[in-house]
Every structure is written in structure tokens, then in C-alpha cells.
Tab-separated table of C-alpha atoms in Angstrom:
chain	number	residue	atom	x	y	z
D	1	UNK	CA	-61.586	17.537	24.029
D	2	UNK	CA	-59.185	20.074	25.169
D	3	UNK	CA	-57.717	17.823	27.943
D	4	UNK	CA	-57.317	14.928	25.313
D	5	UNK	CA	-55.506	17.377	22.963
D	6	UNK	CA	-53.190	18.900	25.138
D	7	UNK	CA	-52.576	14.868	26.332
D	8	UNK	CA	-51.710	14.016	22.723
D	9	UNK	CA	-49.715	17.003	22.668
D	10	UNK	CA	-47.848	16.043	25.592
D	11	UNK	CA	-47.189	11.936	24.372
D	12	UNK	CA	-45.916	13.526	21.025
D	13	UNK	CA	-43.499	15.149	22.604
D	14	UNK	CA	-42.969	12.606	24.836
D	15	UNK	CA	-41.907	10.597	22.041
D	16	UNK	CA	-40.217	13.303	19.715
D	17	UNK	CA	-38.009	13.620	23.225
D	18	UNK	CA	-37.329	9.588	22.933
D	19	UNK	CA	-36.342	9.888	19.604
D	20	UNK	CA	-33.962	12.741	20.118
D	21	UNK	CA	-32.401	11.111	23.117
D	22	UNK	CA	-31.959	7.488	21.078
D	23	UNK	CA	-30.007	9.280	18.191
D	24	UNK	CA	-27.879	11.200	20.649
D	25	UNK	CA	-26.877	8.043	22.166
D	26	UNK	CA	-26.182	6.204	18.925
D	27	UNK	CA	-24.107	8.986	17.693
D	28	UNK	CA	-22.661	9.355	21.151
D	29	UNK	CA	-21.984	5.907	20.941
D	30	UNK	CA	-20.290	5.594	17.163
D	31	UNK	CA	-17.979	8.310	17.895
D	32	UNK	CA	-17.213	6.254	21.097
D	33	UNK	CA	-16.089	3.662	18.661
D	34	UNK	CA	-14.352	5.987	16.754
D	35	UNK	CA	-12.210	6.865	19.894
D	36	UNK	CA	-11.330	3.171	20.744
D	37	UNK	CA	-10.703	2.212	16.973
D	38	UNK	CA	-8.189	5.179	16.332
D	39	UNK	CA	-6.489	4.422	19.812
D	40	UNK	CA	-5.275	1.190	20.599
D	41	UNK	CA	-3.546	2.470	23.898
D	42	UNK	CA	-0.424	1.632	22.906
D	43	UNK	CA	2.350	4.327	22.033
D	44	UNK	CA	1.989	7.583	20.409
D	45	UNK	CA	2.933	7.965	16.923
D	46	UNK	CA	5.022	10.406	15.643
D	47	UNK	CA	5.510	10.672	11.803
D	48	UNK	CA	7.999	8.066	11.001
D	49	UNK	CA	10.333	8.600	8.142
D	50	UNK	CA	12.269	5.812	6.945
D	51	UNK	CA	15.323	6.123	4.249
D	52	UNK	CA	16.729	4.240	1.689
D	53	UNK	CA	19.841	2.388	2.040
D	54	UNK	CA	23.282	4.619	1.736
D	55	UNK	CA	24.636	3.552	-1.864
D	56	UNK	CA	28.169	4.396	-0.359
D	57	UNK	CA	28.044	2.463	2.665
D	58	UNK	CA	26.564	-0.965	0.582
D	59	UNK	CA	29.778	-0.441	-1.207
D	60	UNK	CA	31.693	-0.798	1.403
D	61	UNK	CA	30.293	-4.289	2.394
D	62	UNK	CA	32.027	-7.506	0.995
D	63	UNK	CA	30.830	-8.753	-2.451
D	64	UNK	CA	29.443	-11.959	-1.177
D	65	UNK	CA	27.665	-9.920	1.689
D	66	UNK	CA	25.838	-8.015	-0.600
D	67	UNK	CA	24.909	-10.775	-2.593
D	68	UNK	CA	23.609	-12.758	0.617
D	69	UNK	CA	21.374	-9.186	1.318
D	70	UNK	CA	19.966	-9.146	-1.590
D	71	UNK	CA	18.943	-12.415	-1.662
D	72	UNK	CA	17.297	-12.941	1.568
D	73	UNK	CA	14.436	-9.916	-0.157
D	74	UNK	CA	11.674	-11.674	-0.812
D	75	UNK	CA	8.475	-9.902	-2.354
D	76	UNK	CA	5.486	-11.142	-3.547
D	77	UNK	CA	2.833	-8.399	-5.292
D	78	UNK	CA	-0.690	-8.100	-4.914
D	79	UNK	CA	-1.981	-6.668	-7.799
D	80	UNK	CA	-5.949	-5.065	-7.915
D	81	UNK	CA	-7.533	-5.404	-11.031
D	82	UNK	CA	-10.922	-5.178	-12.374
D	83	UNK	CA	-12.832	-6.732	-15.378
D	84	UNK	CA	-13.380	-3.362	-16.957
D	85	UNK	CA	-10.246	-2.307	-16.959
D	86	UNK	CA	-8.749	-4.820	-18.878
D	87	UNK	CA	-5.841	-2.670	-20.728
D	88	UNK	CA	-4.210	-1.834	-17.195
D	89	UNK	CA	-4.518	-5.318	-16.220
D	90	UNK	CA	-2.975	-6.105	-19.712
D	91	UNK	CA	0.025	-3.792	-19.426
D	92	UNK	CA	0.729	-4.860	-15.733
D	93	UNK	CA	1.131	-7.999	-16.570
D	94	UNK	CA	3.012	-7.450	-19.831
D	95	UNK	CA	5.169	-5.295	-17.734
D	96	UNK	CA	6.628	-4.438	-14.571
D	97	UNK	CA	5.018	-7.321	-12.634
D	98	UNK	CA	7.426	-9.618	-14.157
D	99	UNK	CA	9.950	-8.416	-12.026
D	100	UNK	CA	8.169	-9.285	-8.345
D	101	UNK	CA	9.477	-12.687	-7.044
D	102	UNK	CA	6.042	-13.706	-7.371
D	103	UNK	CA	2.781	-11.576	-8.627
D	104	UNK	CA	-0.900	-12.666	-7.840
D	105	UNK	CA	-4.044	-11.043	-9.428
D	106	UNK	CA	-7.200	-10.121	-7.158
D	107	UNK	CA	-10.364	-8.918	-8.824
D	108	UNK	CA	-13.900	-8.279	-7.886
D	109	UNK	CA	-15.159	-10.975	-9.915
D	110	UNK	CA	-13.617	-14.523	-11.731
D	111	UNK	CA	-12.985	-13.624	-15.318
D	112	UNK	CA	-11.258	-16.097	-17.882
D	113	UNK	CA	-8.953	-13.759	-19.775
D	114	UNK	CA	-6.125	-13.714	-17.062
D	115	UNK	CA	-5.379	-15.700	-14.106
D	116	UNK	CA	-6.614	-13.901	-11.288
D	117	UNK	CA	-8.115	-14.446	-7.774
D	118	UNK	CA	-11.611	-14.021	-7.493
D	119	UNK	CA	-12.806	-11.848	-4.187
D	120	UNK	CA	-16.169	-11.940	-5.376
D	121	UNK	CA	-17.329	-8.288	-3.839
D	122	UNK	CA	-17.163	-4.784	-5.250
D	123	UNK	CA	-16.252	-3.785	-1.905
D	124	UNK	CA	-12.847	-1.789	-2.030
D	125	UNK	CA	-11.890	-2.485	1.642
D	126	UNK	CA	-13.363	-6.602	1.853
D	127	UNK	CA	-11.024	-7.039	-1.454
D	128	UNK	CA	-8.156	-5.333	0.752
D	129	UNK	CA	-8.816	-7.599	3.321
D	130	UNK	CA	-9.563	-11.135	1.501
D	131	UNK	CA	-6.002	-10.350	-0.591
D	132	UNK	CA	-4.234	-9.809	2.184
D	133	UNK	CA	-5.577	-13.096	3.925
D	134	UNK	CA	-5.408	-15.340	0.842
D	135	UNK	CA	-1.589	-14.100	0.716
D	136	UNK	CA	-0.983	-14.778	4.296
D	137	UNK	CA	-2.574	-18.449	4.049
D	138	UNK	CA	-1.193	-19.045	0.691
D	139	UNK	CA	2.440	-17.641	0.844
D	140	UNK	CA	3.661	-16.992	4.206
D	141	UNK	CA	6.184	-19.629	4.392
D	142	UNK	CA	7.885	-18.338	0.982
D	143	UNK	CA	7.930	-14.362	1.134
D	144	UNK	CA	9.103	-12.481	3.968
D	145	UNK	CA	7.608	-8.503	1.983
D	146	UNK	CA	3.745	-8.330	0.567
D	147	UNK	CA	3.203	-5.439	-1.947
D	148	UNK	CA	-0.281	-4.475	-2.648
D	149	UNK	CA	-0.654	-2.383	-5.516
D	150	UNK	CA	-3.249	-0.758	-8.051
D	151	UNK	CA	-3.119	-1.846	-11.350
D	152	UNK	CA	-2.854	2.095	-13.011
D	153	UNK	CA	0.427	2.077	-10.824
D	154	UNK	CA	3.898	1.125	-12.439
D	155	UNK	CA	6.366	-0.244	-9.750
D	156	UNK	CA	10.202	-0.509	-9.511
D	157	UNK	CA	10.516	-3.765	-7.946
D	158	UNK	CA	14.474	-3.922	-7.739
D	159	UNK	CA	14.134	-0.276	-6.120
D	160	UNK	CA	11.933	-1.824	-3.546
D	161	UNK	CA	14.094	-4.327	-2.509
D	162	UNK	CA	16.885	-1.744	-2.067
D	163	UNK	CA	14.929	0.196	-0.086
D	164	UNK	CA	14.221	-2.809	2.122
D	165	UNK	CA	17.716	-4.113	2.602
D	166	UNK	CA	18.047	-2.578	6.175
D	167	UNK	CA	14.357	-3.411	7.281
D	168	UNK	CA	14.165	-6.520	9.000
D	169	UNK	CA	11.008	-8.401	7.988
D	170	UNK	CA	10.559	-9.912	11.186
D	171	UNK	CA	9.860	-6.626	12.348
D	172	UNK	CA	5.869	-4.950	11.877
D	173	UNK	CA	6.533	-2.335	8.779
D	174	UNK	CA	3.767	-0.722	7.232
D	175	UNK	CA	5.181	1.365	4.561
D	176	UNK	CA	4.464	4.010	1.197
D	177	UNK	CA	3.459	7.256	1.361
D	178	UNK	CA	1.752	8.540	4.174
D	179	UNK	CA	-1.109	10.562	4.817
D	180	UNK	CA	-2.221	12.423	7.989
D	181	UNK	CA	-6.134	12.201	8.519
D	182	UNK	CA	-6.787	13.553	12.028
D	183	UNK	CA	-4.792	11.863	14.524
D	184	UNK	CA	-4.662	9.018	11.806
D	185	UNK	CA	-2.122	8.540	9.686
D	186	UNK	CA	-2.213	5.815	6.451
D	187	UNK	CA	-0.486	4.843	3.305
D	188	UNK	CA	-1.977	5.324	0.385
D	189	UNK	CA	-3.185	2.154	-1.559
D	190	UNK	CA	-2.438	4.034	-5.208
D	191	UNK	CA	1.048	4.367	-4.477
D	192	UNK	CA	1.486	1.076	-2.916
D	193	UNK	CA	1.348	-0.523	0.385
D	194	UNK	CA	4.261	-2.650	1.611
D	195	UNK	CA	4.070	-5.131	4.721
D	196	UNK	CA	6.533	-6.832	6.279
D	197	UNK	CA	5.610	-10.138	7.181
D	198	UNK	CA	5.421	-9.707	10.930
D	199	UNK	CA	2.994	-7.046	10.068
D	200	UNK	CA	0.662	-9.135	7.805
D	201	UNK	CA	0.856	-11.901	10.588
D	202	UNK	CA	-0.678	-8.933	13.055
D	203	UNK	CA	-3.394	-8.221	10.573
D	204	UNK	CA	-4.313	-11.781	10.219
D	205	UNK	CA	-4.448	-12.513	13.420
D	206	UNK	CA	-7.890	-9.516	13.777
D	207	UNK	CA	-8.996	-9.954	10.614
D	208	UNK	CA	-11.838	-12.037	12.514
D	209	UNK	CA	-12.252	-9.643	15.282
D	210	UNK	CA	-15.130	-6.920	14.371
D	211	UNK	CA	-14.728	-4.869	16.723
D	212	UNK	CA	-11.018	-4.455	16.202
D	213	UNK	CA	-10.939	-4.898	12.342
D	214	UNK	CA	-14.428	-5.111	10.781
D	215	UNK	CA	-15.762	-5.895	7.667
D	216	UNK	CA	-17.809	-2.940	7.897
D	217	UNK	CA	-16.864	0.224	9.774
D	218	UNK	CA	-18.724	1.312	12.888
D	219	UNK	CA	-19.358	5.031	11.770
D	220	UNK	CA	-22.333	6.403	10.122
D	221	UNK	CA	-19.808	7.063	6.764
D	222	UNK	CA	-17.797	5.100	4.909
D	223	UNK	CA	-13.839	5.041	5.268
D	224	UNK	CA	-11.771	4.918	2.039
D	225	UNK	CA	-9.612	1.049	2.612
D	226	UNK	CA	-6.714	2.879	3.286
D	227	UNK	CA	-8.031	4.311	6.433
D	228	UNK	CA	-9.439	1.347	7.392
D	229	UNK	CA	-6.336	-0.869	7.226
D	230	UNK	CA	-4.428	1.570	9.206
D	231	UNK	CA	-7.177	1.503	11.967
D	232	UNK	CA	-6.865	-2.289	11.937
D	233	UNK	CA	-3.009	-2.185	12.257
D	234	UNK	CA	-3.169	0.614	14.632
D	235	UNK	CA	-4.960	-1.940	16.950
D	236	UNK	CA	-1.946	-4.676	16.560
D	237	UNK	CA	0.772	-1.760	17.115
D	238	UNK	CA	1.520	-1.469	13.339
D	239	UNK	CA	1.808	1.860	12.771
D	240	UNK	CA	2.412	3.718	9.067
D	241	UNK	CA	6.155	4.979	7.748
D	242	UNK	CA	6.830	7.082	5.152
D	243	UNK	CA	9.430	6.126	2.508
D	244	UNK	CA	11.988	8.345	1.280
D	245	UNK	CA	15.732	8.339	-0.139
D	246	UNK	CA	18.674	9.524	1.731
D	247	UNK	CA	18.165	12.905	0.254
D	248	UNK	CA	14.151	12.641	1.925
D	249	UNK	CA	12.501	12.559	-1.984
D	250	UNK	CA	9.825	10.679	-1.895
D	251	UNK	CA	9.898	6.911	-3.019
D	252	UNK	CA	5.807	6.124	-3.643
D	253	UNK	CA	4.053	8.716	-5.849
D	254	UNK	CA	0.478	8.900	-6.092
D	255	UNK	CA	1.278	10.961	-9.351
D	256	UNK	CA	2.691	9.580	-12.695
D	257	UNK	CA	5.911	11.248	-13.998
D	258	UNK	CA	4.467	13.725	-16.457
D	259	UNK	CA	2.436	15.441	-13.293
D	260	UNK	CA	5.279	15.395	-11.380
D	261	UNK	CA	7.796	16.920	-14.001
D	262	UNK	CA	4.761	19.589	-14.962
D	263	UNK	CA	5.019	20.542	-11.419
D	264	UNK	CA	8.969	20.428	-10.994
D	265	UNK	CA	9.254	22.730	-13.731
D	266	UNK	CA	6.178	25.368	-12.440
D	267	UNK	CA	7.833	25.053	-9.385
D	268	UNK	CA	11.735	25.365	-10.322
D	269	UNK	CA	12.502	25.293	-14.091
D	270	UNK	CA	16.298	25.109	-13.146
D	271	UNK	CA	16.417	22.421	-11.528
D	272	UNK	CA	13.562	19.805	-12.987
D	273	UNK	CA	15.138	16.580	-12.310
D	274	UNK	CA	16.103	17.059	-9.143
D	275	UNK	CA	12.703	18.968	-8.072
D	276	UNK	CA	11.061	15.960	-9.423
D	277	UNK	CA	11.970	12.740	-8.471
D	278	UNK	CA	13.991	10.293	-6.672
D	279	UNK	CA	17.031	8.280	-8.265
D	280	UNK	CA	15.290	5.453	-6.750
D	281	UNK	CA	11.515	5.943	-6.886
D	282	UNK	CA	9.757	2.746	-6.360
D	283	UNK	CA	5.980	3.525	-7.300
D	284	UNK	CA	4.262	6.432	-10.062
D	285	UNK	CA	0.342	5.783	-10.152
D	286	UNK	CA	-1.877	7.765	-12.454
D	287	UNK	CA	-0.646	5.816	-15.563
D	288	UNK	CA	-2.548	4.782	-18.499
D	289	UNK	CA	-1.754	1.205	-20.045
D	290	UNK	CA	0.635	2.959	-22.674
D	291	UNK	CA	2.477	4.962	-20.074
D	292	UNK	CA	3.205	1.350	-18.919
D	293	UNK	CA	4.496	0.121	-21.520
D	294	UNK	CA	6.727	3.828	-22.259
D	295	UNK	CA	8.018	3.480	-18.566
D	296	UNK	CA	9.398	-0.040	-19.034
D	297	UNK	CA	11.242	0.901	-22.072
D	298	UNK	CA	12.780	4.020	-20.188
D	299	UNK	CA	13.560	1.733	-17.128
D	300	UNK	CA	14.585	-1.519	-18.576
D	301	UNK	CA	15.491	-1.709	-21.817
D	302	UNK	CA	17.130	1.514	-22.733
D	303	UNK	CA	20.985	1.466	-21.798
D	304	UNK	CA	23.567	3.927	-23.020
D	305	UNK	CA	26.010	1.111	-25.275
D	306	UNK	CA	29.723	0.616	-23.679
D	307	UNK	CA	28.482	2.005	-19.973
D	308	UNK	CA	29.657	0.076	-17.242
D	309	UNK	CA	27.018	0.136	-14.567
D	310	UNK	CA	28.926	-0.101	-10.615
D	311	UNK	CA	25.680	-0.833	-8.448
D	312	UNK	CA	26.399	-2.324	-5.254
D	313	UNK	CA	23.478	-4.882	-5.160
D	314	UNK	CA	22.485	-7.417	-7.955
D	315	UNK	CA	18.763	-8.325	-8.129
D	316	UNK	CA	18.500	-11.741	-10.102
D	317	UNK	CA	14.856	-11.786	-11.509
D	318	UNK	CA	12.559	-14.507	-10.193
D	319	UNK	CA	13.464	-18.212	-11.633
D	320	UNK	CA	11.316	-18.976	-14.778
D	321	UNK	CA	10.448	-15.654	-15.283
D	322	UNK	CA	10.744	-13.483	-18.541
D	323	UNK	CA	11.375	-9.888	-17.064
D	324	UNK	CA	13.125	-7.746	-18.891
């Protein structure tokens, strides 16, 4: 009886030792995959900053130059909505979505109030993915920028294209406001996410590949969508950029204006404005629907009667459209 206890003593740890071994090697083996995901073995990646145009040096271009620049900006906005948030949907497209070239709505689910995309998944990161894909299958040929966007998050579109006017399209950009996780760094999907379309083209072209870009991640946790988009660019050589202005103020804010003022003035009652925001923000997230329609007013409509503006670029609005 004693021998056949001390054998059952022995198997159980036998197989307690099994056990322990098989998790080591699957954790061993997920962080492996962590390693290859984050590193594609292409270049390092320093923290890219990349400025607005000079508002001096446009001037100095010919009129008809300028014109031709501005022209050639093509941007077409991906907007995330969902059902129960119908007022933000409401405002944004009542509001500043009038402005992109062309706007498409993506939600989780088909719903008959707006015109919208269906993704059919809850899923933050498949939705991220399918929009991405149905704008690269649907729209490639017509827009040469692709703007994915929240739908609590007001954006500047005509500040967007200035900010572009340098970038060459053709080139993989992958830009808003960056965030260092690790040695990863991402853009943040509140305050927008901007590729070029040489960049979208990269994504496409892995979309399919799971064990570059997978549906679902190969860790024990779940990444946020933002992380996981710039793994799957990291692996095509797409790596994130910060946007600023030529004075380094941020151009995507993950904040709406009232934060940000609240802080300028904690911070530097003096000197608010200019401890606040850029001249040419392009994104403020964190807005409810009647922020939305406030922030139109302030950027659209109000105009100080018998002021000559003497901007160097003119954005016409989309044909057919009724922006403001």
C-alpha cells in the first residue's frame, strides 16, 4: 500500500511537472511572438516628428501653384459610429464631415437611420481592419489620404490638407498623435489616424497574413486597435509620425478644447491661447454632440464683417456637397 502510494505520489508529480513545463513553453512561446510581431527587422525607429507646412514659404509659391497643391489633396474619412450613440453620429454628419472630399460611415451593426457600412462585429480592432479594407477596395483609385476617425471627435478637414501639402502620398505615412508603448509606438485612433495611400496599400496587402497581421492577437491579453495596427504596419515598414505645427503644438488632440484651455490656464494663465492650442489643429476628441455643433459655428460660420482673409491655399469643398 505504501509502495502504491508513494507511486501515485510520484505520477502526480510527474504530471504536475508536465503541466508546469507545457505552460512555460506556451508563454515562452507567445512572448516569442511578441518579439517577432514588434520587430519586423527592418530599421530602427526613432520618434518621428513631422511639421506643418511654413505659411510664409506657401506664399511665396505662384498663385496657380498653390492652387494645383491644393488640389491634388485628396481625403476620404472613415468615420466609427455605433447604434447607441446616435447623437454623435447625428452631429458628425450634420457637421464637420461635410467638409472631407468624401465621408463613409462604419458601424458594428446595419441600422436604417443613416447610411452606414455594416462590419457586423463588436470587435474594436476587426472594425479597424474591415474599414480600412472596404476603403482600399472601394476607393483606392479616387483618394490618395484615408482618415479614420471616432465619431466624439470634431475634425478640421481643410487643416488636414494643409498639413499634408508637403507629404507625398505615394510615400507610407502613418500619422496623428503618437504614443510610446514599450519599444512600440502608435497613433491614437481618438484623435485620428491618417494613411497615405502607399501605406493603406501595405496594410492590405497582410491583412490576410495571421501571423503578420491577425484577426486576433497572439498574446494571452488583448491589445487596444491602435496597438494592433501599428504592429501590422510595423511589419510592412510603416512606421508612426507625430503631427505638429511649425511651432511643434500639437495638431491631433485626444482632448476637446475646454480640457485643454482648463489646463493652459492651470498651467500658464498668461498666456492661455498660446499654451493651448495650435493655429492649425486638425482633430479635438472628447466632444459631446452639442460641442459639435458649438465648434462648427466657432470654425465656420463666425467671421469678423469687412476682414479680408490672405491664406495662401484655397480648399474648394467637395462637388455636391453642402459644407459650410
Amino acid at each position: 500500500m505504501r509502495g502504491k502510494a508513494k507511486m501515485m505520489t510520484e505520477g502526480t508529480s510527474f504530471v504536475k511537472g508536465v503541466m508546469l513545463g507545457g505552460m512555460f513553453c506556451l508563454v515562452f512561446t507567445l512572448f516569442a511572438n511578441t518579439e517577432i510581431r514588434g520587430g519586423s527587422g527592418l530599421r530602427s525607429h526613432e520618434h518621428h516628428h513631422l511639421k506643418a507646412p511654413n505659411k510664409e514659404e506657401l506664399l511665396k509659391l505662384p498663385e496657380a501653384k498653390r492652387l494645383e497643391l491644393s488640389l491634388t489633396i485628396r481625403v476620404l474619412c472613415l468615420i466609427m459610429v455605433t447604434p447607441k450613440e446616435i447623437g454623435y453620429w447625428a452631429s458628425a454628419v450634420e457637421t464637420w464631415s461635410k467638409h472631407c472630399d468624401k465621408a463613409v460611415f462604419y458601424s458594428p451593426e446595419t441600422i436604417k437611420i443613416f447610411e452606414s457600412v455594416s462590419l457586423a462585429t463588436a470587435d474594436k480592432w476587426i472594425q479597424t481592419r474591415k474599414a480600412f479594407q472596404h476603403a482600399y477596395e472601394n476607393y483606392k483609385d479616387n483618394y490618395n489620404w484615408f482618415f479614420l476617425v471616432e465619431s466624439t471627435t470634431f475634425a478640421i478637414i481643410e487643416n488636414l490638407k494643409f498639413f499634408l501639402l508637403n507629404k507625398d502620398p505615394e510615400q507610407p505615412f502613418y500619422v496623428g498623435h503618437t504614443v510610446k508603448s514599450g519599444d512600440l509606438e502608435y497613433v491614437e485612433s481618438s484623435s485620428g489616424v491618417v494613411l497615405s495611400i502607399e501605406a493603406l496599400e501595405r496594410l492590405y496587402r497582410i491583412l490576410d497574413d495571421s501571423a503578420k497581421c491577425p484577426e486576433k492577437g497572439s498574446l494571452l491579453w488583448k491589445m487596444s486597435q491602435d496597438k494592433e495596427l501599428a504592429v501590422c504596419l510595423k511589419y510592412t515598414g510603416v512606421l508612426a509620425d507625430n503631427a505638429e505645427d511649425d511651432e511643434g503644438k500639437e495638431l491631433f488632440n485626444s482632448k476637446n478644447i475646454n480640457t485643454l484651455v482648463v489646463e493652459a490656464m492651470s498651467k500658464n494663465p498668461n498666456e492661455v491661447v498660446e499654451g493651448c492650442c495650435s493655429d492649425v489643429a486638425i482633430t479635438f476628441d472628447g466632444n459631446s454632440p452639442n460641442h459639435m455643433h458649438v465648434l462648427m459655428y466657432g470654425v465656420y460660420r463666425l467671421r469678423p464683417y469687412g476682414h479680408t482673409f490672405n491664406d495662401a491655399l484655397l480648399f474648394m469643398p467637395p462637388v455636391g456637397s453642402d459644407n459650410d
